[in-house]
Amino acid sequence: MVETLVAPRVGRRQLSLDRTPDAPRLARAQVAAVCADFPAEMRDNAVLLTSELVSNAIKHGRGQISLDLEWDVDEVHVHVHDTGTKPIVMAPDWDLGAASGRGLQLVAALATAWGVEHRNDGRGKVVWFRLHRQR
């Protein structure tokens, strides 16, 4: 059975994700539902960037992953939290031959804004992005 997810036009949703190969797929489904009323390019970018951040949290982070989504009719904010304390490093250049390593470059290129917040209590970090509807 396939579950159909529907989101209201304004809201907030939080999802806890286990560090498994299914986590990016589950996150993509949530973001696709939240962004269903946005233009296709914006929805697709939100899904792609979320997948990148969740995949990074699995590969480089620690502990449970939390996905926080906030949206209104004009924008979506996506926050991915894990308990890892390792600093975020963005590769300086596009390496077209590399099999990985371009996730944060995609986020920087496609997001309206993005950033990293390290928690002062030593309990990890949040990597976030925002996409704004182009009018």
PDB file of C-alpha atoms in Angstrom, residues 18-112:
ATOM      1  CA  ASP A  18      17.015   6.270  11.789  1.00  0.00           C
ATOM      2  CA  ARG A  19      20.482   6.172  10.259  1.00  0.00           C
ATOM      3  CA  THR A  20      19.484   3.655   7.577  1.00  0.00           C
ATOM      4  CA  PRO A  21      19.587   3.634   3.779  1.00  0.00           C
ATOM      5  CA  ASP A  22      15.806   4.326   3.827  1.00  0.00           C
ATOM      6  CA  ALA A  23      16.194   7.705   5.571  1.00  0.00           C
ATOM      7  CA  PRO A  24      16.760   9.813   2.421  1.00  0.00           C
ATOM      8  CA  ARG A  25      13.731   8.219   0.717  1.00  0.00           C
ATOM      9  CA  LEU A  26      11.502   8.889   3.723  1.00  0.00           C
ATOM     10  CA  ALA A  27      12.735  12.483   3.919  1.00  0.00           C
ATOM     11  CA  ARG A  28      12.150  13.021   0.180  1.00  0.00           C
ATOM     12  CA  ALA A  29       8.564  11.789   0.515  1.00  0.00           C
ATOM     13  CA  GLN A  30       7.843  14.259   3.319  1.00  0.00           C
ATOM     14  CA  VAL A  31       9.370  17.186   1.430  1.00  0.00           C
ATOM     15  CA  ALA A  32       7.574  16.286  -1.794  1.00  0.00           C
ATOM     16  CA  ALA A  33       4.255  16.306   0.090  1.00  0.00           C
ATOM     17  CA  VAL A  34       4.981  19.631   1.786  1.00  0.00           C
ATOM     18  CA  CYS A  35       6.044  21.194  -1.529  1.00  0.00           C
ATOM     19  CA  ALA A  36       3.256  19.716  -3.655  1.00  0.00           C
ATOM     20  CA  ASP A  37       1.727  23.148  -4.352  1.00  0.00           C
ATOM     21  CA  PHE A  38       5.023  24.819  -5.200  1.00  0.00           C
ATOM     22  CA  PRO A  39       6.326  25.111  -8.780  1.00  0.00           C
ATOM     23  CA  ALA A  40       7.884  21.864  -9.993  1.00  0.00           C
ATOM     24  CA  GLU A  41      11.453  23.218 -10.083  1.00  0.00           C
ATOM     25  CA  MET A  42      11.212  24.472  -6.505  1.00  0.00           C
ATOM     26  CA  ARG A  43       9.714  21.174  -5.304  1.00  0.00           C
ATOM     27  CA  ASP A  44      12.363  19.157  -7.145  1.00  0.00           C
ATOM     28  CA  ASN A  45      15.170  21.309  -5.708  1.00  0.00           C
ATOM     29  CA  ALA A  46      13.777  20.947  -2.181  1.00  0.00           C
ATOM     30  CA  VAL A  47      13.602  17.161  -2.584  1.00  0.00           C
ATOM     31  CA  LEU A  48      17.144  16.963  -4.022  1.00  0.00           C
ATOM     32  CA  LEU A  49      18.714  19.195  -1.372  1.00  0.00           C
ATOM     33  CA  THR A  50      16.949  17.377   1.455  1.00  0.00           C
ATOM     34  CA  SER A  51      18.211  14.066   0.120  1.00  0.00           C
ATOM     35  CA  GLU A  52      21.749  15.467   0.029  1.00  0.00           C
ATOM     36  CA  LEU A  53      21.615  16.756   3.612  1.00  0.00           C
ATOM     37  CA  VAL A  54      20.108  13.567   5.022  1.00  0.00           C
ATOM     38  CA  SER A  55      22.655  11.479   3.114  1.00  0.00           C
ATOM     39  CA  ASN A  56      25.439  13.668   4.543  1.00  0.00           C
ATOM     40  CA  ALA A  57      24.031  13.214   8.057  1.00  0.00           C
ATOM     41  CA  ILE A  58      24.116   9.435   7.570  1.00  0.00           C
ATOM     42  CA  LYS A  59      27.630   9.429   6.140  1.00  0.00           C
ATOM     43  CA  HIS A  60      29.316  12.087   8.295  1.00  0.00           C
ATOM     44  CA  GLY A  61      27.093  12.588  11.355  1.00  0.00           C
ATOM     45  CA  ARG A  62      26.136  10.586  14.387  1.00  0.00           C
ATOM     46  CA  GLY A  63      23.013   9.549  16.227  1.00  0.00           C
ATOM     47  CA  GLN A  64      19.384  10.022  15.330  1.00  0.00           C
ATOM     48  CA  ILE A  65      18.578  12.386  12.457  1.00  0.00           C
ATOM     49  CA  SER A  66      15.837  14.959  12.828  1.00  0.00           C
ATOM     50  CA  LEU A  67      14.177  16.545   9.803  1.00  0.00           C
ATOM     51  CA  ASP A  68      12.305  19.782  10.519  1.00  0.00           C
ATOM     52  CA  LEU A  69      10.192  21.364   7.796  1.00  0.00           C
ATOM     53  CA  GLU A  70       8.540  24.763   7.957  1.00  0.00           C
ATOM     54  CA  TRP A  71       6.638  26.254   5.056  1.00  0.00           C
ATOM     55  CA  ASP A  72       4.177  28.864   3.924  1.00  0.00           C
ATOM     56  CA  VAL A  73       2.788  29.778   0.524  1.00  0.00           C
ATOM     57  CA  ASP A  74       6.081  31.364  -0.603  1.00  0.00           C
ATOM     58  CA  GLU A  75       8.915  29.357   0.915  1.00  0.00           C
ATOM     59  CA  VAL A  76      10.096  26.194   2.574  1.00  0.00           C
ATOM     60  CA  HIS A  77      12.763  25.851   5.280  1.00  0.00           C
ATOM     61  CA  VAL A  78      14.440  22.469   5.772  1.00  0.00           C
ATOM     62  CA  HIS A  79      16.606  21.704   8.818  1.00  0.00           C
ATOM     63  CA  VAL A  80      18.552  18.454   9.222  1.00  0.00           C
ATOM     64  CA  HIS A  81      19.962  17.811  12.693  1.00  0.00           C
ATOM     65  CA  ASP A  82      22.319  15.068  13.856  1.00  0.00           C
ATOM     66  CA  THR A  83      24.409  14.682  16.980  1.00  0.00           C
ATOM     67  CA  GLY A  84      27.776  14.598  15.229  1.00  0.00           C
ATOM     68  CA  THR A  85      30.223  17.356  16.104  1.00  0.00           C
ATOM     69  CA  LYS A  86      32.559  16.946  13.133  1.00  0.00           C
ATOM     70  CA  PRO A  87      32.898  20.258  11.258  1.00  0.00           C
ATOM     71  CA  ILE A  88      31.126  20.640   7.917  1.00  0.00           C
ATOM     72  CA  VAL A  89      33.557  20.986   5.029  1.00  0.00           C
ATOM     73  CA  MET A  90      32.476  21.969   1.549  1.00  0.00           C
ATOM     74  CA  ALA A  91      34.745  20.830  -1.273  1.00  0.00           C
ATOM     75  CA  PRO A  92      36.341  23.948  -2.798  1.00  0.00           C
ATOM     76  CA  ASP A  93      35.769  23.011  -6.440  1.00  0.00           C
ATOM     77  CA  TRP A  94      33.491  20.817  -8.505  1.00  0.00           C
ATOM     78  CA  ASP A  95      35.285  17.556  -9.196  1.00  0.00           C
ATOM     79  CA  LEU A  96      33.321  16.212 -12.129  1.00  0.00           C
ATOM     80  CA  GLY A  97      35.078  12.851 -11.866  1.00  0.00           C
ATOM     81  CA  ALA A  98      34.223  12.300  -8.214  1.00  0.00           C
ATOM     82  CA  ALA A  99      31.443   9.889  -7.273  1.00  0.00           C
ATOM     83  CA  SER A 100      30.444  12.088  -4.319  1.00  0.00           C
ATOM     84  CA  GLY A 101      31.345  15.313  -2.566  1.00  0.00           C
ATOM     85  CA  ARG A 102      29.101  17.815  -4.336  1.00  0.00           C
ATOM     86  CA  GLY A 103      26.128  17.860  -1.949  1.00  0.00           C
ATOM     87  CA  LEU A 104      26.882  21.122  -0.167  1.00  0.00           C
ATOM     88  CA  GLN A 105      27.886  22.734  -3.453  1.00  0.00           C
ATOM     89  CA  LEU A 106      24.419  21.856  -4.781  1.00  0.00           C
ATOM     90  CA  VAL A 107      22.854  23.323  -1.661  1.00  0.00           C
ATOM     91  CA  ALA A 108      24.894  26.529  -2.052  1.00  0.00           C
ATOM     92  CA  ALA A 109      24.020  26.788  -5.747  1.00  0.00           C
ATOM     93  CA  LEU A 110      20.275  26.074  -5.542  1.00  0.00           C
ATOM     94  CA  ALA A 111      19.109  27.348  -2.145  1.00  0.00           C
ATOM     95  CA  THR A 112      17.916  30.897  -1.525  1.00  0.00           C
TER      96      THR A 112
END
